[in-house]
Amino acid sequence: MKNIAVYPGSFDPVTNGHLDIIKRASRIFEKVYVAILTNSSKSPMFSVSERIDMLERSIAAKGLTNVVVASFDGLLVDFVADKKANVIIKGLRAVSDFEYEFQMALMNHKLLKDVETLFMMTSNKYSYLSSSIVKEVAKYGGNLDGLVPEDLIPEIIQRAVQVNKK
Ligand code: PNS
């Protein structure tokens, strides 16, 4: 059986913490789908096509040829079944992530018996990092070095400043 993983999220924008998980998952699984949720209740800073583009560029820069970026709406398990995947990957940063992720993992397993959620511990150096915190820093002109891929920094700062002016 092929082991195919789905790594879901909002990726608004992708961070170095996400890319660390993607890179490590790509070493374990034959194929990894990075799945961007399109119908989130959160109002995103970047459109889905912008997020796909940012992820694809960052993944290509790392030479990860078994990673595919896609978007989905509705239930994650429907996307997982459609791609014939058997694993959902989630990154865990701190104990505070655990309770919600545990609930989601159990619900996803109830909805689709054949899927397992695997948690990967975020690398120590990214344990404080999230897309929200990146947007907050960018909004006030803070330094994003080391937080997101270097070539994405100008577009993230530009958008955050624009949004902050509105
Ligand atoms: O990066 P995020 O915003 O924390 O990602 C959350 C995401 C997309 C993984 C989660 O909201 C999700 O899986 N949404 C799809 C709806 C779903 O299947 N929910 C779980 C069963 S109720």
PDB file of C-alpha atoms and ligand atoms in Angstrom:
ATOM      1  CA  MET A   1       0.000   0.000   0.000  1.00  0.00           C
ATOM      2  CA  LYS A   2       1.204   3.489  -0.856  1.00  0.00           C
ATOM      3  CA  ASN A   3       1.399   5.895   2.051  1.00  0.00           C
ATOM      4  CA  ILE A   4      -0.037   9.200   0.949  1.00  0.00           C
ATOM      5  CA  ALA A   5      -0.327  12.081   3.402  1.00  0.00           C
ATOM      6  CA  VAL A   6      -2.396  15.247   3.519  1.00  0.00           C
ATOM      7  CA  TYR A   7      -1.107  18.265   5.415  1.00  0.00           C
ATOM      8  CA  PRO A   8      -4.080  20.647   5.754  1.00  0.00           C
ATOM      9  CA  GLY A   9      -4.235  24.244   6.866  1.00  0.00           C
ATOM     10  CA  SER A  10      -4.965  27.859   6.019  1.00  0.00           C
ATOM     11  CA  PHE A  11      -1.354  28.748   5.154  1.00  0.00           C
ATOM     12  CA  ASP A  12      -2.185  32.467   5.272  1.00  0.00           C
ATOM     13  CA  PRO A  13       0.758  32.844   4.682  1.00  0.00           C
ATOM     14  CA  VAL A  14       3.037  29.791   4.698  1.00  0.00           C
ATOM     15  CA  THR A  15       5.703  30.016   7.437  1.00  0.00           C
ATOM     16  CA  ASN A  16       9.076  28.343   7.877  1.00  0.00           C
ATOM     17  CA  GLY A  17       7.375  26.178  10.528  1.00  0.00           C
ATOM     18  CA  HIS A  18       4.946  24.824   7.893  1.00  0.00           C
ATOM     19  CA  LEU A  19       7.807  24.235   5.450  1.00  0.00           C
ATOM     20  CA  ASP A  20       9.777  22.363   8.089  1.00  0.00           C
ATOM     21  CA  ILE A  21       6.843  19.956   8.575  1.00  0.00           C
ATOM     22  CA  ILE A  22       6.323  19.630   4.790  1.00  0.00           C
ATOM     23  CA  LYS A  23       9.999  18.804   4.242  1.00  0.00           C
ATOM     24  CA  ARG A  24      10.096  16.214   7.033  1.00  0.00           C
ATOM     25  CA  ALA A  25       6.800  14.630   5.885  1.00  0.00           C
ATOM     26  CA  SER A  26       8.069  14.444   2.297  1.00  0.00           C
ATOM     27  CA  ARG A  27      10.924  12.202   3.507  1.00  0.00           C
ATOM     28  CA  ILE A  28       8.486   9.746   5.102  1.00  0.00           C
ATOM     29  CA  PHE A  29       5.593   9.582   2.607  1.00  0.00           C
ATOM     30  CA  GLU A  30       5.547   8.737  -1.070  1.00  0.00           C
ATOM     31  CA  LYS A  31       3.377  11.754  -1.751  1.00  0.00           C
ATOM     32  CA  VAL A  32       2.291  14.702   0.388  1.00  0.00           C
ATOM     33  CA  TYR A  33      -0.683  16.894  -0.488  1.00  0.00           C
ATOM     34  CA  VAL A  34      -0.549  20.332   1.096  1.00  0.00           C
ATOM     35  CA  ALA A  35      -4.268  21.148   1.276  1.00  0.00           C
ATOM     36  CA  ILE A  36      -5.477  24.729   1.662  1.00  0.00           C
ATOM     37  CA  LEU A  37      -8.950  25.171   3.122  1.00  0.00           C
ATOM     38  CA  THR A  38     -10.932  27.593   0.935  1.00  0.00           C
ATOM     39  CA  ASN A  39     -14.152  27.994   2.948  1.00  0.00           C
ATOM     40  CA  SER A  40     -12.621  29.054   6.241  1.00  0.00           C
ATOM     41  CA  SER A  41     -14.603  31.401   8.484  1.00  0.00           C
ATOM     42  CA  LYS A  42     -11.398  33.391   8.986  1.00  0.00           C
ATOM     43  CA  SER A  43     -11.011  36.345   6.601  1.00  0.00           C
ATOM     44  CA  PRO A  44      -7.692  35.666   4.906  1.00  0.00           C
ATOM     45  CA  MET A  45      -4.959  38.158   4.031  1.00  0.00           C
ATOM     46  CA  PHE A  46      -4.052  36.264   0.842  1.00  0.00           C
ATOM     47  CA  SER A  47      -6.413  34.735  -1.738  1.00  0.00           C
ATOM     48  CA  VAL A  48      -6.340  30.970  -2.253  1.00  0.00           C
ATOM     49  CA  SER A  49      -4.478  31.351  -5.570  1.00  0.00           C
ATOM     50  CA  GLU A  50      -1.879  33.614  -3.919  1.00  0.00           C
ATOM     51  CA  ARG A  51      -1.418  31.053  -1.124  1.00  0.00           C
ATOM     52  CA  ILE A  52      -1.072  28.214  -3.634  1.00  0.00           C
ATOM     53  CA  ASP A  53       1.520  30.243  -5.549  1.00  0.00           C
ATOM     54  CA  MET A  54       3.527  31.104  -2.407  1.00  0.00           C
ATOM     55  CA  LEU A  55       3.508  27.463  -1.265  1.00  0.00           C
ATOM     56  CA  GLU A  56       4.451  26.120  -4.712  1.00  0.00           C
ATOM     57  CA  ARG A  57       7.386  28.533  -5.025  1.00  0.00           C
ATOM     58  CA  SER A  58       8.657  27.714  -1.529  1.00  0.00           C
ATOM     59  CA  ILE A  59       8.305  23.954  -2.057  1.00  0.00           C
ATOM     60  CA  ALA A  60      10.053  24.111  -5.457  1.00  0.00           C
ATOM     61  CA  ALA A  61      12.899  26.123  -3.892  1.00  0.00           C
ATOM     62  CA  LYS A  62      13.442  23.236  -1.471  1.00  0.00           C
ATOM     63  CA  GLY A  63      13.424  20.712  -4.342  1.00  0.00           C
ATOM     64  CA  LEU A  64      10.575  18.661  -2.850  1.00  0.00           C
ATOM     65  CA  THR A  65       9.280  16.827  -5.907  1.00  0.00           C
ATOM     66  CA  ASN A  66       6.750  14.559  -4.142  1.00  0.00           C
ATOM     67  CA  VAL A  67       4.736  17.445  -2.665  1.00  0.00           C
ATOM     68  CA  VAL A  68       1.587  18.722  -4.405  1.00  0.00           C
ATOM     69  CA  VAL A  69      -0.323  21.856  -3.390  1.00  0.00           C
ATOM     70  CA  ALA A  70      -4.118  21.761  -3.704  1.00  0.00           C
ATOM     71  CA  SER A  71      -7.164  23.477  -2.237  1.00  0.00           C
ATOM     72  CA  PHE A  72     -10.353  22.025  -0.782  1.00  0.00           C
ATOM     73  CA  ASP A  73     -13.634  23.091   0.700  1.00  0.00           C
ATOM     74  CA  GLY A  74     -15.984  21.185   2.971  1.00  0.00           C
ATOM     75  CA  LEU A  75     -14.704  18.284   5.017  1.00  0.00           C
ATOM     76  CA  LEU A  76     -11.043  17.380   5.108  1.00  0.00           C
ATOM     77  CA  VAL A  77     -11.864  13.649   5.084  1.00  0.00           C
ATOM     78  CA  ASP A  78     -13.606  14.045   1.705  1.00  0.00           C
ATOM     79  CA  PHE A  79     -10.399  15.505   0.260  1.00  0.00           C
ATOM     80  CA  VAL A  80      -8.388  12.702   1.895  1.00  0.00           C
ATOM     81  CA  ALA A  81     -10.681  10.027   0.411  1.00  0.00           C
ATOM     82  CA  ASP A  82     -10.642  11.697  -3.014  1.00  0.00           C
ATOM     83  CA  LYS A  83      -6.820  11.640  -3.086  1.00  0.00           C
ATOM     84  CA  LYS A  84      -6.744   8.048  -1.775  1.00  0.00           C
ATOM     85  CA  ALA A  85      -4.584   9.258   1.106  1.00  0.00           C
ATOM     86  CA  ASN A  86      -4.371   7.380   4.397  1.00  0.00           C
ATOM     87  CA  VAL A  87      -2.684   9.866   6.730  1.00  0.00           C
ATOM     88  CA  ILE A  88      -3.409  13.399   7.929  1.00  0.00           C
ATOM     89  CA  ILE A  89      -0.323  15.242   9.135  1.00  0.00           C
ATOM     90  CA  LYS A  90      -0.584  17.908  11.801  1.00  0.00           C
ATOM     91  CA  GLY A  91       2.199  19.932  13.360  1.00  0.00           C
ATOM     92  CA  LEU A  92       2.106  20.286  17.142  1.00  0.00           C
ATOM     93  CA  ARG A  93       3.785  23.333  18.628  1.00  0.00           C
ATOM     94  CA  ALA A  94       2.770  23.297  22.239  1.00  0.00           C
ATOM     95  CA  VAL A  95       0.452  21.578  24.686  1.00  0.00           C
ATOM     96  CA  SER A  96      -2.082  24.324  23.888  1.00  0.00           C
ATOM     97  CA  ASP A  97      -2.450  22.920  20.337  1.00  0.00           C
ATOM     98  CA  PHE A  98      -3.150  19.444  21.639  1.00  0.00           C
ATOM     99  CA  GLU A  99      -6.718  19.621  22.927  1.00  0.00           C
ATOM    100  CA  TYR A 100      -8.214  20.992  19.705  1.00  0.00           C
ATOM    101  CA  GLU A 101      -6.090  18.758  17.493  1.00  0.00           C
ATOM    102  CA  PHE A 102      -7.008  15.691  19.539  1.00  0.00           C
ATOM    103  CA  GLN A 103     -10.706  16.477  19.059  1.00  0.00           C
ATOM    104  CA  MET A 104     -10.218  16.979  15.296  1.00  0.00           C
ATOM    105  CA  ALA A 105      -8.228  13.750  14.967  1.00  0.00           C
ATOM    106  CA  LEU A 106     -10.969  11.746  16.699  1.00  0.00           C
ATOM    107  CA  MET A 107     -13.708  13.340  14.603  1.00  0.00           C
ATOM    108  CA  ASN A 108     -11.798  12.772  11.362  1.00  0.00           C
ATOM    109  CA  HIS A 109     -11.272   9.139  12.350  1.00  0.00           C
ATOM    110  CA  LYS A 110     -14.976   8.760  13.108  1.00  0.00           C
ATOM    111  CA  LEU A 111     -15.852  10.232   9.702  1.00  0.00           C
ATOM    112  CA  LEU A 112     -13.295   8.132   7.807  1.00  0.00           C
ATOM    113  CA  LYS A 113     -12.196   4.917   9.514  1.00  0.00           C
ATOM    114  CA  ASP A 114      -9.197   4.325   7.267  1.00  0.00           C
ATOM    115  CA  VAL A 115      -7.459   7.607   8.040  1.00  0.00           C
ATOM    116  CA  GLU A 116      -4.872   8.107  10.763  1.00  0.00           C
ATOM    117  CA  THR A 117      -3.755  11.496  12.057  1.00  0.00           C
ATOM    118  CA  LEU A 118      -0.034  11.693  12.722  1.00  0.00           C
ATOM    119  CA  PHE A 119       1.349  14.538  14.800  1.00  0.00           C
ATOM    120  CA  MET A 120       4.808  15.857  14.072  1.00  0.00           C
ATOM    121  CA  MET A 121       6.532  17.943  16.723  1.00  0.00           C
ATOM    122  CA  THR A 122       7.440  21.337  15.349  1.00  0.00           C
ATOM    123  CA  SER A 123      11.180  22.011  15.463  1.00  0.00           C
ATOM    124  CA  ASN A 124      12.140  23.934  18.564  1.00  0.00           C
ATOM    125  CA  LYS A 125      13.171  27.013  16.617  1.00  0.00           C
ATOM    126  CA  TYR A 126       9.675  27.346  15.123  1.00  0.00           C
ATOM    127  CA  SER A 127       7.649  26.424  18.201  1.00  0.00           C
ATOM    128  CA  TYR A 128       6.427  30.013  18.708  1.00  0.00           C
ATOM    129  CA  LEU A 129       5.643  30.620  15.045  1.00  0.00           C
ATOM    130  CA  SER A 130       2.199  30.903  13.421  1.00  0.00           C
ATOM    131  CA  SER A 131       0.717  32.635  10.371  1.00  0.00           C
ATOM    132  CA  SER A 132      -1.197  34.961  12.717  1.00  0.00           C
ATOM    133  CA  ILE A 133       1.944  36.054  14.529  1.00  0.00           C
ATOM    134  CA  VAL A 134       3.722  36.627  11.187  1.00  0.00           C
ATOM    135  CA  LYS A 135       0.836  38.860  10.033  1.00  0.00           C
ATOM    136  CA  GLU A 136       0.915  40.774  13.313  1.00  0.00           C
ATOM    137  CA  VAL A 137       4.662  41.436  13.044  1.00  0.00           C
ATOM    138  CA  ALA A 138       4.378  42.361   9.338  1.00  0.00           C
ATOM    139  CA  LYS A 139       1.491  44.754   9.994  1.00  0.00           C
ATOM    140  CA  TYR A 140       3.709  46.914  12.175  1.00  0.00           C
ATOM    141  CA  GLY A 141       6.791  46.671   9.945  1.00  0.00           C
ATOM    142  CA  GLY A 142       8.690  44.148  12.093  1.00  0.00           C
ATOM    143  CA  ASN A 143      11.502  41.942  10.848  1.00  0.00           C
ATOM    144  CA  LEU A 144      10.330  38.672   9.247  1.00  0.00           C
ATOM    145  CA  ASP A 145      13.823  37.187   8.733  1.00  0.00           C
ATOM    146  CA  GLY A 146      13.817  33.482   9.535  1.00  0.00           C
ATOM    147  CA  LEU A 147      10.029  33.361  10.000  1.00  0.00           C
ATOM    148  CA  VAL A 148       8.929  32.934   6.372  1.00  0.00           C
ATOM    149  CA  PRO A 149      10.819  32.088   3.150  1.00  0.00           C
ATOM    150  CA  GLU A 150      13.100  35.027   2.332  1.00  0.00           C
ATOM    151  CA  ASP A 151      11.693  35.726  -1.144  1.00  0.00           C
ATOM    152  CA  LEU A 152       8.131  36.019   0.230  1.00  0.00           C
ATOM    153  CA  ILE A 153       9.025  38.742   2.751  1.00  0.00           C
ATOM    154  CA  PRO A 154       8.430  41.773   0.458  1.00  0.00           C
ATOM    155  CA  GLU A 155       4.957  40.623  -0.656  1.00  0.00           C
ATOM    156  CA  ILE A 156       3.893  39.740   2.892  1.00  0.00           C
ATOM    157  CA  ILE A 157       5.033  43.108   4.264  1.00  0.00           C
ATOM    158  CA  GLN A 158       3.407  44.970   1.358  1.00  0.00           C
ATOM    159  CA  ARG A 159       0.039  43.240   1.865  1.00  0.00           C
ATOM    160  CA  ALA A 160       0.113  43.588   5.650  1.00  0.00           C
ATOM    161  CA  VAL A 161       0.829  47.302   5.426  1.00  0.00           C
ATOM    162  CA  GLN A 162      -1.995  47.713   2.854  1.00  0.00           C
ATOM    163  CA  VAL A 163      -4.455  45.854   5.103  1.00  0.00           C
ATOM    164  CA  ASN A 164      -3.349  47.887   8.134  1.00  0.00           C
ATOM    165  CA  LYS A 165      -4.056  51.169   6.275  1.00  0.00           C
ATOM    166  CA  LYS A 166      -7.701  50.211   5.566  1.00  0.00           C
TER     167      LYS A 166
HETATM  168  O1  PNS B   1      -4.263  26.262   9.569  1.00  0.00           O
HETATM  169  P1  PNS B   1      -5.573  26.041  10.275  1.00  0.00           P
HETATM  170  O2  PNS B   1      -6.522  27.180  10.016  1.00  0.00           O
HETATM  171  O3  PNS B   1      -5.401  25.764  11.747  1.00  0.00           O
HETATM  172  O4  PNS B   1      -6.210  24.701   9.617  1.00  0.00           O
HETATM  173  C1  PNS B   1      -7.438  24.173  10.075  1.00  0.00           C
HETATM  174  C2  PNS B   1      -7.936  23.039   9.152  1.00  0.00           C
HETATM  175  C3  PNS B   1      -8.045  23.523   7.724  1.00  0.00           C
HETATM  176  C4  PNS B   1      -6.965  21.892   9.216  1.00  0.00           C
HETATM  177  C5  PNS B   1      -9.313  22.590   9.704  1.00  0.00           C
HETATM  178  O5  PNS B   1     -10.112  23.712   9.930  1.00  0.00           O
HETATM  179  C6  PNS B   1     -10.073  21.639   8.771  1.00  0.00           C
HETATM  180  O6  PNS B   1      -9.667  20.516   8.575  1.00  0.00           O
HETATM  181  N1  PNS B   1     -11.184  22.140   8.198  1.00  0.00           N
HETATM  182  C7  PNS B   1     -12.032  21.410   7.263  1.00  0.00           C
HETATM  183  C8  PNS B   1     -13.384  21.023   7.893  1.00  0.00           C
HETATM  184  C9  PNS B   1     -13.239  19.701   8.641  1.00  0.00           C
HETATM  185  O7  PNS B   1     -13.064  18.668   8.029  1.00  0.00           O
HETATM  186  N2  PNS B   1     -13.265  19.759  10.004  1.00  0.00           N
HETATM  187  C10 PNS B   1     -12.974  18.603  10.841  1.00  0.00           C
HETATM  188  C11 PNS B   1     -14.144  17.746  11.125  1.00  0.00           C
HETATM  189  S1  PNS B   1     -15.437  18.597  11.958  1.00  0.00           S
END
